[in-house]
Coordinates of C-alpha atoms and ligand atoms in Angstrom, one line a residue:
M1 CA -20.5 179.5 197.6
Q2 CA -23.3 179.6 194.6
F3 CA -25.4 176.7 194.0
Y4 CA -27.2 175.0 191.1
S5 CA -29.9 173.2 190.8
T6 CA -29.7 169.7 189.6
N7 CA -32.6 170.5 186.8
G8 CA -30.3 172.8 185.4
K9 CA -33.2 175.1 184.7
A10 CA -33.3 177.3 187.7
P11 CA -30.6 180.6 188.4
M12 CA -27.3 179.8 190.9
A13 CA -28.7 180.7 194.3
D14 CA -26.4 182.0 197.0
L15 CA -26.2 180.0 200.3
R16 CA -28.8 182.0 202.2
K17 CA -31.3 181.8 199.2
A18 CA -30.6 178.0 199.2
V19 CA -31.2 177.7 202.7
V20 CA -34.2 179.8 202.9
K21 CA -36.1 178.3 199.8
G22 CA -35.1 174.4 200.0
L23 CA -35.8 173.6 196.6
A24 CA -34.9 175.4 193.3
E25 CA -37.4 176.9 191.3
D26 CA -37.3 174.6 188.6
K27 CA -37.9 171.6 191.6
G28 CA -34.4 170.7 191.5
L29 CA -32.2 170.0 194.2
Y30 CA -29.2 172.4 195.2
M31 CA -25.4 171.5 194.4
P32 CA -22.3 173.2 195.6
Q33 CA -20.5 174.4 192.6
E34 CA -17.5 173.6 194.2
I35 CA -16.4 170.9 196.7
K36 CA -13.2 171.7 198.2
T37 CA -10.6 169.3 198.8
L38 CA -9.5 169.8 202.4
P39 CA -5.3 169.9 202.9
K40 CA -3.3 166.9 203.6
A41 CA -2.1 168.5 206.8
F42 CA -5.9 168.2 208.0
F43 CA -5.9 164.4 207.4
D44 CA -2.8 163.9 208.5
N45 CA -3.7 165.0 212.2
I46 CA -7.3 164.4 212.1
Q47 CA -7.1 161.7 214.8
D48 CA -5.8 164.3 217.3
M49 CA -8.5 166.7 216.5
S50 CA -12.0 167.4 218.4
F51 CA -15.0 166.4 216.8
R52 CA -16.2 170.1 216.8
D53 CA -12.7 171.0 215.2
I54 CA -12.9 168.3 212.7
A55 CA -16.6 169.6 211.8
Y56 CA -15.6 173.2 211.9
N57 CA -12.9 172.4 208.9
V58 CA -15.6 170.6 206.6
A59 CA -18.2 173.5 207.5
S60 CA -15.6 176.0 206.5
A61 CA -15.1 174.5 203.3
F62 CA -19.1 175.1 202.3
F63 CA -20.3 177.6 204.2
G64 CA -16.9 179.6 205.0
E65 CA -17.5 182.2 202.3
D66 CA -21.0 183.0 203.6
V67 CA -20.5 182.7 207.4
D68 CA -18.5 184.8 209.8
G69 CA -15.3 182.2 210.8
D70 CA -16.7 182.8 214.4
A71 CA -20.5 182.5 214.1
L72 CA -19.9 179.1 211.9
Y73 CA -17.8 177.9 215.0
D74 CA -20.7 178.7 217.6
I75 CA -23.4 177.2 215.1
V76 CA -21.1 174.1 214.7
A77 CA -20.4 173.6 218.4
D78 CA -24.1 174.3 219.2
T79 CA -25.2 171.8 216.7
L80 CA -22.6 169.0 218.4
S81 CA -23.9 169.2 221.9
F82 CA -23.4 165.4 221.9
D83 CA -20.9 162.5 220.6
C84 CA -21.2 160.3 217.7
P85 CA -18.9 157.6 219.0
V86 CA -17.7 154.3 216.8
V87 CA -18.2 151.0 218.9
K88 CA -16.8 147.7 218.2
V89 CA -19.5 145.2 217.2
N90 CA -18.0 142.1 216.0
D91 CA -14.2 141.0 214.5
N92 CA -14.0 143.9 212.0
I93 CA -17.3 145.6 212.0
Y94 CA -17.9 148.7 213.7
S95 CA -21.1 150.7 215.0
L96 CA -20.9 154.4 214.0
E97 CA -23.6 155.4 216.9
L98 CA -25.6 158.3 215.4
F99 CA -28.4 158.3 218.1
H100 CA -26.6 160.3 221.0
G101 CA -28.7 163.4 220.3
P102 CA -32.0 164.6 221.6
T103 CA -34.5 162.6 219.9
L104 CA -32.0 159.7 219.5
A105 CA -31.7 159.6 215.3
F106 CA -28.9 160.6 213.1
K107 CA -31.5 163.7 211.4
D108 CA -30.7 165.6 214.9
V109 CA -27.5 166.4 213.3
G110 CA -28.8 168.3 210.0
A111 CA -31.9 169.8 212.1
R112 CA -29.9 171.6 214.7
F113 CA -27.1 172.8 212.3
M114 CA -30.2 174.0 209.9
A115 CA -31.9 175.6 212.6
R116 CA -29.0 177.7 213.6
L117 CA -27.9 178.5 210.2
L118 CA -31.5 179.7 209.6
R119 CA -31.3 181.9 212.5
Y120 CA -27.9 183.2 211.8
F121 CA -29.3 184.3 208.3
L122 CA -32.6 186.1 210.0
C123 CA -30.3 188.0 212.5
S124 CA -27.9 189.3 209.7
Q125 CA -30.9 190.7 207.5
N126 CA -32.2 194.1 208.8
A127 CA -32.9 193.0 212.3
D128 CA -35.2 196.3 213.0
K129 CA -38.2 195.0 211.2
E130 CA -37.7 191.4 211.9
Q131 CA -40.8 188.9 211.4
T132 CA -41.2 185.5 212.5
V133 CA -40.2 182.8 210.2
N134 CA -42.7 180.2 210.1
V135 CA -41.0 176.6 209.3
L136 CA -43.7 173.9 207.8
V137 CA -42.8 170.4 208.2
A138 CA -44.8 167.5 207.5
T139 CA -43.9 164.0 209.2
S140 CA -44.8 160.5 209.2
G141 CA -42.9 160.3 212.6
D142 CA -39.0 160.6 212.5
T143 CA -38.3 164.3 210.7
G144 CA -41.1 166.0 212.7
S145 CA -39.3 165.1 215.9
A146 CA -35.7 166.2 214.9
V147 CA -37.0 169.3 213.2
A148 CA -39.0 170.2 216.2
N149 CA -36.3 169.4 218.6
G150 CA -33.5 171.1 216.4
F151 CA -35.3 174.1 216.2
L152 CA -36.7 174.2 220.1
G153 CA -36.0 177.5 221.6
V154 CA -34.6 179.2 218.4
D155 CA -35.7 182.8 218.8
G156 CA -37.7 184.2 215.6
I157 CA -38.5 181.0 214.1
H158 CA -42.0 179.1 214.6
V159 CA -42.5 175.3 213.4
Y160 CA -45.9 173.8 212.6
V161 CA -45.2 169.8 212.7
L162 CA -48.3 168.4 210.7
Y163 CA -48.6 164.6 211.5
P164 CA -51.4 162.0 210.8
K165 CA -53.7 161.4 213.3
G166 CA -53.2 157.6 214.9
K167 CA -50.7 156.9 212.3
V168 CA -47.2 157.7 214.3
S169 CA -46.0 155.5 217.1
P170 CA -46.7 157.0 221.0
I171 CA -42.8 157.2 221.5
Q172 CA -42.7 159.4 218.3
E173 CA -45.7 161.4 218.6
C174 CA -44.3 162.5 222.3
Q175 CA -41.3 163.7 220.9
F176 CA -42.8 166.6 218.9
T177 CA -46.6 167.3 220.9
T178 CA -44.8 167.8 224.4
L179 CA -42.5 170.7 223.3
G180 CA -44.2 173.8 223.7
Q181 CA -42.4 176.7 223.3
N182 CA -42.1 177.9 219.9
I183 CA -43.1 174.3 218.6
T184 CA -47.1 173.8 217.9
A185 CA -47.9 170.2 216.4
I186 CA -51.2 169.7 214.2
E187 CA -53.0 166.5 214.1
V188 CA -54.3 166.3 210.7
D189 CA -57.6 163.9 210.4
G190 CA -56.2 161.8 207.6
V191 CA -52.9 160.2 206.1
F192 CA -49.3 161.3 205.6
D193 CA -50.1 162.4 202.2
D194 CA -52.6 164.7 203.2
C195 CA -50.0 166.5 205.8
Q196 CA -47.8 166.9 203.0
A197 CA -50.5 168.6 200.7
L198 CA -51.4 170.8 203.1
V199 CA -47.9 172.0 203.7
K200 CA -47.3 172.2 200.0
S201 CA -50.7 174.3 199.4
A202 CA -49.0 176.6 202.0
F203 CA -46.1 177.6 200.2
M204 CA -48.1 178.0 196.7
D205 CA -50.9 180.1 198.6
E206 CA -50.6 184.0 197.7
D207 CA -52.6 185.0 200.7
L208 CA -50.5 183.0 203.1
N209 CA -47.5 184.1 201.7
K210 CA -48.1 187.9 202.0
A211 CA -49.1 187.6 205.4
L212 CA -46.6 185.5 206.7
R213 CA -43.1 184.3 206.0
L214 CA -43.0 180.7 205.2
T215 CA -40.2 178.0 204.7
S216 CA -39.6 174.3 205.0
A217 CA -37.0 172.3 207.0
N218 CA -37.3 169.3 204.4
S219 CA -34.7 167.4 204.3
I220 CA -33.5 167.9 200.8
N221 CA -32.3 171.4 202.4
V222 CA -28.6 171.8 201.8
A223 CA -28.2 172.9 205.3
R224 CA -29.8 169.6 206.6
F225 CA -27.9 167.3 204.9
L226 CA -24.2 168.5 203.9
P227 CA -23.6 168.6 208.0
Q228 CA -24.1 165.3 207.9
A229 CA -20.5 164.8 206.7
F230 CA -19.3 165.5 209.5
Y231 CA -19.6 162.7 211.3
Y232 CA -17.8 160.4 208.6
F233 CA -14.8 162.4 209.0
N234 CA -15.0 162.2 213.0
A235 CA -15.4 158.2 212.2
Y236 CA -12.4 158.3 210.0
A237 CA -10.4 160.2 212.6
Q238 CA -11.9 157.5 215.3
M239 CA -10.8 154.5 213.3
K240 CA -7.2 156.2 212.5
K241 CA -6.8 156.2 216.0
K242 CA -7.2 152.8 216.4
G243 CA -4.9 151.9 213.4
L244 CA -7.9 150.8 211.4
A245 CA -8.4 153.2 208.6
D246 CA -6.5 151.9 205.8
N247 CA -9.1 149.8 204.2
L248 CA -12.4 151.7 205.3
V249 CA -15.8 150.6 204.1
V250 CA -18.7 152.4 205.1
C251 CA -22.2 151.1 205.1
V252 CA -25.3 153.4 205.3
P253 CA -28.9 152.2 206.1
S254 CA -30.7 154.4 203.1
G255 CA -33.8 155.8 202.6
N256 CA -34.2 159.2 200.8
F257 CA -30.0 158.8 200.6
G258 CA -29.7 161.8 202.3
N259 CA -27.0 160.5 204.7
I260 CA -25.0 158.6 202.0
C261 CA -24.9 161.2 199.9
A262 CA -23.3 163.5 202.7
G263 CA -20.7 160.6 202.9
L264 CA -19.8 160.4 199.1
F265 CA -19.1 164.5 199.5
A266 CA -17.0 163.5 202.4
K267 CA -15.4 161.5 200.0
R268 CA -14.9 163.9 197.3
M269 CA -13.3 166.1 199.6
G270 CA -10.5 164.0 200.2
L271 CA -11.8 161.7 203.0
P272 CA -9.9 158.1 202.3
I273 CA -13.3 155.9 202.7
K274 CA -12.5 153.0 200.4
R275 CA -16.0 152.3 199.2
F276 CA -19.7 152.6 200.2
I277 CA -22.7 150.3 200.7
A278 CA -26.0 151.3 200.6
A279 CA -28.3 149.3 202.9
N280 CA -32.0 149.2 202.0
N281 CA -34.8 147.2 203.2
A282 CA -37.4 145.8 200.9
N283 CA -37.8 149.1 199.0
S284 CA -35.0 148.5 196.6
V285 CA -35.4 150.9 194.0
F286 CA -31.6 152.1 194.2
Y287 CA -30.3 148.5 194.8
E288 CA -32.0 147.7 191.1
F289 CA -30.7 150.8 189.4
L290 CA -27.1 149.6 190.5
Q291 CA -27.5 146.2 189.0
T292 CA -29.1 147.4 185.8
G293 CA -28.2 151.0 185.6
E294 CA -32.3 152.0 185.2
Y295 CA -33.9 154.2 187.6
L296 CA -37.3 153.1 188.1
P297 CA -39.2 154.8 191.2
R298 CA -42.2 153.2 192.5
P299 CA -44.5 153.3 195.7
S300 CA -43.3 152.1 198.8
V301 CA -43.6 149.3 200.8
Q302 CA -44.0 149.1 204.5
T303 CA -41.3 147.1 206.5
I304 CA -40.1 147.3 209.7
A305 CA -37.4 149.6 209.1
N306 CA -39.9 152.3 207.9
A307 CA -37.7 155.4 208.1
M308 CA -36.5 153.6 204.9
D309 CA -39.6 153.2 203.4
V310 CA -39.1 155.4 200.0
G311 CA -39.9 154.6 196.7
D312 CA -38.4 157.5 194.9
P313 CA -35.5 158.6 196.9
S314 CA -35.2 162.3 196.7
N315 CA -31.8 162.2 196.7
F316 CA -30.9 160.4 193.9
A317 CA -30.7 163.3 191.3
R318 CA -27.7 164.5 193.7
I319 CA -26.0 161.2 193.5
F320 CA -26.5 160.9 189.6
D321 CA -25.4 164.6 189.8
L322 CA -22.3 164.0 191.7
Y323 CA -21.0 161.3 189.1
G324 CA -21.9 163.0 186.2
H325 CA -24.9 160.9 185.4
S326 CA -22.7 158.0 185.0
H327 CA -24.0 154.6 186.3
A328 CA -20.3 153.2 185.6
A329 CA -18.8 156.1 188.1
I330 CA -21.5 155.6 190.7
V331 CA -21.0 151.8 191.0
K332 CA -17.3 151.9 191.7
D333 CA -17.5 153.8 194.6
I334 CA -21.1 152.3 195.9
S335 CA -22.5 148.9 196.0
G336 CA -26.1 148.0 197.7
T337 CA -28.0 145.4 199.1
T338 CA -31.8 144.5 199.6
F339 CA -33.2 142.8 202.9
S340 CA -36.5 141.5 203.8
D341 CA -38.2 142.1 207.1
E342 CA -37.5 138.3 208.3
Q343 CA -33.6 139.3 207.4
I344 CA -33.7 142.1 209.3
A345 CA -35.1 140.4 212.6
E346 CA -33.0 137.5 212.1
T347 CA -29.8 139.9 211.8
I348 CA -31.3 142.0 215.2
N349 CA -31.3 138.5 216.5
D350 CA -28.3 137.1 215.6
V351 CA -25.8 139.9 216.6
F352 CA -27.7 140.3 220.3
S353 CA -27.2 136.9 220.8
H354 CA -23.7 136.5 219.4
T355 CA -22.3 139.9 220.6
G356 CA -24.5 141.2 222.9
Y357 CA -25.1 144.6 220.9
L358 CA -28.7 145.4 219.8
C359 CA -29.0 147.2 216.7
D360 CA -32.3 148.8 215.3
P361 CA -33.8 147.4 212.3
H362 CA -31.9 150.0 210.0
G363 CA -28.6 149.7 211.5
A364 CA -29.7 146.0 211.4
C365 CA -29.5 146.4 207.6
G366 CA -26.0 148.1 207.7
Y367 CA -24.6 145.4 209.6
R368 CA -25.8 142.8 207.7
A369 CA -24.7 144.1 204.2
L370 CA -21.0 144.0 206.0
E371 CA -21.3 141.1 207.3
E372 CA -22.2 139.6 203.4
G373 CA -20.0 141.9 201.8
L374 CA -16.5 142.6 203.2
D375 CA -13.4 141.5 201.7
A376 CA -11.0 139.6 204.3
D377 CA -8.3 143.0 204.5
E378 CA -11.2 145.4 205.0
V379 CA -12.8 146.9 207.6
G380 CA -16.7 148.3 208.0
V381 CA -18.3 150.8 209.9
F382 CA -22.2 150.9 209.7
L383 CA -24.1 153.9 210.7
E384 CA -26.3 153.0 213.5
T385 CA -29.0 155.4 212.4
A386 CA -31.3 155.4 215.6
H387 CA -31.4 154.0 219.2
P388 CA -33.6 150.8 219.2
A389 CA -35.7 152.3 222.2
K390 CA -37.3 154.2 219.4
F391 CA -38.6 151.2 217.7
K392 CA -39.1 149.1 221.1
Q393 CA -42.0 147.2 220.0
T394 CA -40.5 145.9 216.9
V395 CA -37.1 144.9 218.8
D396 CA -38.8 143.7 222.1
A397 CA -40.6 141.4 220.0
I398 CA -37.8 140.0 218.0
I399 CA -35.5 139.4 221.0
E400 CA -38.3 138.5 223.3
G401 CA -36.8 141.2 225.6
D402 CA -37.3 144.8 227.1
V403 CA -35.2 147.0 225.9
E404 CA -34.4 149.8 228.1
I405 CA -35.5 153.2 227.4
P406 CA -33.1 155.7 227.6
A407 CA -33.4 159.2 230.0
P408 CA -34.4 161.7 227.4
L409 CA -37.0 159.6 225.4
A410 CA -38.8 158.6 228.8
A411 CA -38.6 162.4 229.7
F412 CA -40.6 163.3 226.5
M413 CA -43.0 160.4 227.4
Q414 CA -43.5 161.9 230.6
G415 CA -44.8 165.3 229.0
K416 CA -48.2 166.6 228.6
K417 CA -49.3 165.9 224.8
E418 CA -50.6 169.2 223.0
S419 CA -51.8 169.3 219.3
V420 CA -54.5 171.1 217.5
P421 CA -56.6 168.9 215.7
M422 CA -57.3 169.9 212.1
S423 CA -59.1 168.4 209.0
K424 CA -57.5 167.8 205.6
D425 CA -59.1 170.5 204.2
F426 CA -56.6 173.5 203.0
A427 CA -59.3 176.2 204.0
D428 CA -59.3 175.8 207.7
F429 CA -55.5 175.1 207.8
K430 CA -55.2 178.5 206.1
Q431 CA -57.3 180.1 208.2
F432 CA -55.7 178.4 211.4
L433 CA -52.1 179.8 210.1
L434 CA -53.3 183.3 209.4
K435 CA -54.9 183.6 213.0
A436 CA -51.9 182.2 214.5
Ligands
LIG501 C1 -34.3 158.9 208.0 C2 -33.3 157.6 208.7 C3 -33.0 157.0 207.6 C4 -32.7 156.9 206.1 O1 -31.8 158.1 206.0 P1 -31.9 159.1 204.5 O2 -31.1 159.9 204.6 O3 -33.3 159.0 204.0 O4 -31.4 157.9 203.3 C5 -32.4 155.6 208.2 N1 -32.5 155.3 209.4 C6 -33.1 155.9 210.5 C7 -33.5 155.4 211.6 C8 -33.9 157.0 210.0 O5 -34.6 158.1 210.6

């Protein structure tokens, strides 16, 4: 499969290049040249298939030409070592729980798949002169933990997670500073933008690129975003088994819009989802685009659903491209909502007291959008993108309770924190990498 750039000024790339490079030369995002429709027989039988088999069929459509079939099956099976169940919350609203992976958030799926696909490409290169590949990732919290855990223990790859000192929550920090092995956490004396600047400078630095193999595990990478389509198909299968899949509305709490973009790809592959809702917090650039047709990015504002604090969603370019740059086509498939922190808190409280189901601040946006926007004949599924314990302080205060910390998260918190202190000066970071 060939991949083109959304900016249209870079040469086509094969899968290997798209995965290793991440971003095209013209700074555009890679798009697959073709989106295959899956056959009717697949949809007829989907409710009786395992998650792995469903995912393998979806993966084959994108990666089957470039990855050996058995290897692809193993990559899929190894990625999906946990479930993504659909759970009933209220009359016609269901939660697709994407937080049963190692870091309790949906990003585990993409990060794990990408680590294994990258490893596959490295192995199939000339194995005799194998050189470690160094993955650099800047994080404000959630991405670092998903990438670090996704790549943990994968041979031939070393991950450097750069994070701003004192700016990530203790729960987030322990998920990438306690791992050891092939993961190095770097605590930068600065803010998130400084971390991102260090990573960008490293990719552009000639000496570093001569001495080391460097790559990024950014969320715009096709190997991270496309595998997210797996669980949309699996959610449909679960709803079909319940006899509830005829008028399905899927609502996705969105920040950089990679997750919903994977769902839109699934629909393009033939998955019978009637329509999508993109739920935003106060960062409502996409919501406004839907209303006005104008895309006006601006700096993000801080909210209690902070993984969605994005003022210029990177995957907007993919969605715009997928719909042929047509606002009219986009609004046929997607509607939007925007909620304030007060509304998010109120929703967490209401849902918990009326149903006993505890949403995290991101999932709460998804629930509320369905509650306000479903027609009587529709059934809604919202993506519960993280476990509420990941946002324990916020959620505890809202429900005046004490959210139980699941065992995997508690295990991280028991670990010993190890990180390398670093200034925000690129020369220091460069020295460190060259000596590592
Ligand atoms: C990353 C993240 C989101 C936003 O996902 P996008 O793909 O960036 O739209 C939503 N919720 C949680 C918990 C996240 O970590």
